[in-house]
Short mmCIF file of C-alpha atoms in Angstrom, two decimals:
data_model
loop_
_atom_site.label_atom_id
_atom_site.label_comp_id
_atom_site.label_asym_id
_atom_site.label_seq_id
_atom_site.Cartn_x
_atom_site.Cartn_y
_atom_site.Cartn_z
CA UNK A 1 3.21 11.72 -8.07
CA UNK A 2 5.44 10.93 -5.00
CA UNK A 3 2.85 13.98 -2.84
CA UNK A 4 0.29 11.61 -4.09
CA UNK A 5 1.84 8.73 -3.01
CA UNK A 6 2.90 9.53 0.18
CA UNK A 7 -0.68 11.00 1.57
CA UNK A 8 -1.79 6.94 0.31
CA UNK A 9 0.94 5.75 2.55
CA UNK A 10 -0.16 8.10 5.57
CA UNK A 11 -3.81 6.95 5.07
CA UNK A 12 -2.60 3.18 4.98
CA UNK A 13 -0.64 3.10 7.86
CA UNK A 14 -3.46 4.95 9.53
CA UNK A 15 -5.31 1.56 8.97
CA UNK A 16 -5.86 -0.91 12.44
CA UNK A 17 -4.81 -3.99 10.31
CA UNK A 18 -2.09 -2.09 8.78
CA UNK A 19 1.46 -3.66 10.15
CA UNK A 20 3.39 -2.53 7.74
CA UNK A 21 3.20 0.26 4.80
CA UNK A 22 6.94 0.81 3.01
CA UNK A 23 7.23 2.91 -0.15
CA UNK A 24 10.86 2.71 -2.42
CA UNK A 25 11.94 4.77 -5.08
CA UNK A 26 14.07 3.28 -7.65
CA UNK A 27 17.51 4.68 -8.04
CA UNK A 28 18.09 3.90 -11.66
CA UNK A 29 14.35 4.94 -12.86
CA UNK A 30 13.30 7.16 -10.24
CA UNK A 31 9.45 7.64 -11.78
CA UNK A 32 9.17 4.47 -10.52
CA UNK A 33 8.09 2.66 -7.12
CA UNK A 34 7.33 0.21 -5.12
CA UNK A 35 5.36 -0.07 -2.02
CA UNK A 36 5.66 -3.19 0.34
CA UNK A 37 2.66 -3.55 2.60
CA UNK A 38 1.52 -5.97 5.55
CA UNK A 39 -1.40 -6.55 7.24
CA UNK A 40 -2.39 -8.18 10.48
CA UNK A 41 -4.86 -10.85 8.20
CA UNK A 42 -7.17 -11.49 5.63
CA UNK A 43 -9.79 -9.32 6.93
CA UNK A 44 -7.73 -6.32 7.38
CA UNK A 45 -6.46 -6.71 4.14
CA UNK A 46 -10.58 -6.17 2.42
CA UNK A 47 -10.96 -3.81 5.08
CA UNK A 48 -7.91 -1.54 2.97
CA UNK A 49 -9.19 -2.78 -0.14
CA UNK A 50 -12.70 -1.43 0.38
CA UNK A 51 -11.54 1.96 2.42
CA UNK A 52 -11.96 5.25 1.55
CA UNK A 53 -8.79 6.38 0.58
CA UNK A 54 -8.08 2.92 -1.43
CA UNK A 55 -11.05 4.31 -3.76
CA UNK A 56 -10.26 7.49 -3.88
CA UNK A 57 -6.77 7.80 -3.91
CA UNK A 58 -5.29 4.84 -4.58
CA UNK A 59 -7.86 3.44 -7.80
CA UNK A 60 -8.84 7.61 -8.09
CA UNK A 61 -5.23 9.15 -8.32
CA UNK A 62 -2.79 7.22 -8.21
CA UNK A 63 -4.33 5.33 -11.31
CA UNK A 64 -4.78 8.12 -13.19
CA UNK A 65 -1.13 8.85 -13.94
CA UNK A 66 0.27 5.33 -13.27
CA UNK A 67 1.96 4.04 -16.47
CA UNK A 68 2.08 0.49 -15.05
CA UNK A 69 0.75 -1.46 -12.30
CA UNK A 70 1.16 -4.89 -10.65
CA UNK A 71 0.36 -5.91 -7.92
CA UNK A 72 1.40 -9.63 -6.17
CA UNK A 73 0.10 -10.85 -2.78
CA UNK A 74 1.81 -12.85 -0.67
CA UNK A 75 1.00 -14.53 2.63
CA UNK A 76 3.93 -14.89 5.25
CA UNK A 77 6.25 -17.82 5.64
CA UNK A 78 5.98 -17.71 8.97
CA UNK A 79 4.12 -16.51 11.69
CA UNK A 80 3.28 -12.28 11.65
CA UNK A 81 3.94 -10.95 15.39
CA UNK A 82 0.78 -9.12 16.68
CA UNK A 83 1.64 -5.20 16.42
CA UNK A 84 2.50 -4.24 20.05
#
C-alpha cells in the first residue's frame, strides 16, 4: 500500500493549489497512515477533489484495500502564505 500511496502524494503535490502534501506512518501500527494536506483555497481544494488521480487512485486504489478511512477538513487559523 505505501507504493500506492506515495505515487497519490507525487500526483497531489503535482497540483497548482497544492501547498502542502505530508504522508506519516505510524510507529506503533505501521499499516497505518496519515496524510496532512494544504491547499492554497477552496477552489483548489474541488479542483483535487475532482482530479484525475483523486478518482483513480485515491477513491480507485487506495479504497480498495483501506480498512478505515476518515477524513476531517480544517480551514487555517490564520492567514496561509502564498507559495513562493
Amino acid at each position: 500500500m505505501s507504493e500506492v500511496i506515495e505515487r497519490f502524494a507525487q500526483a497531489c503535490r503535482r497540483e497548482p493549489g497544492c501547498l502542502s502534501y505530508d504522508v506519516f506512518r505510524s510507529v506503533e501500527q505501521p499499516e497505518r497512515f496519515l496524510s496532512v494536506e494544504q491547499y492554497a483555497d477552496r477552489e483548489a481544494f474541488a479542483a483535487h477533489r475532482n482530479s484525475d488521480h483523486f478518482r483513480e487512485i485515491g477513491q480507485g486504489e487506495l479504497l480498495a484495500v483501506a480498512v478505515t478511512r476518515t477524513v476531517r477538513t480544517f480551514t487555517g487559523a490564520e492567514p496561509v502564505p502564498p507559495k513562493a
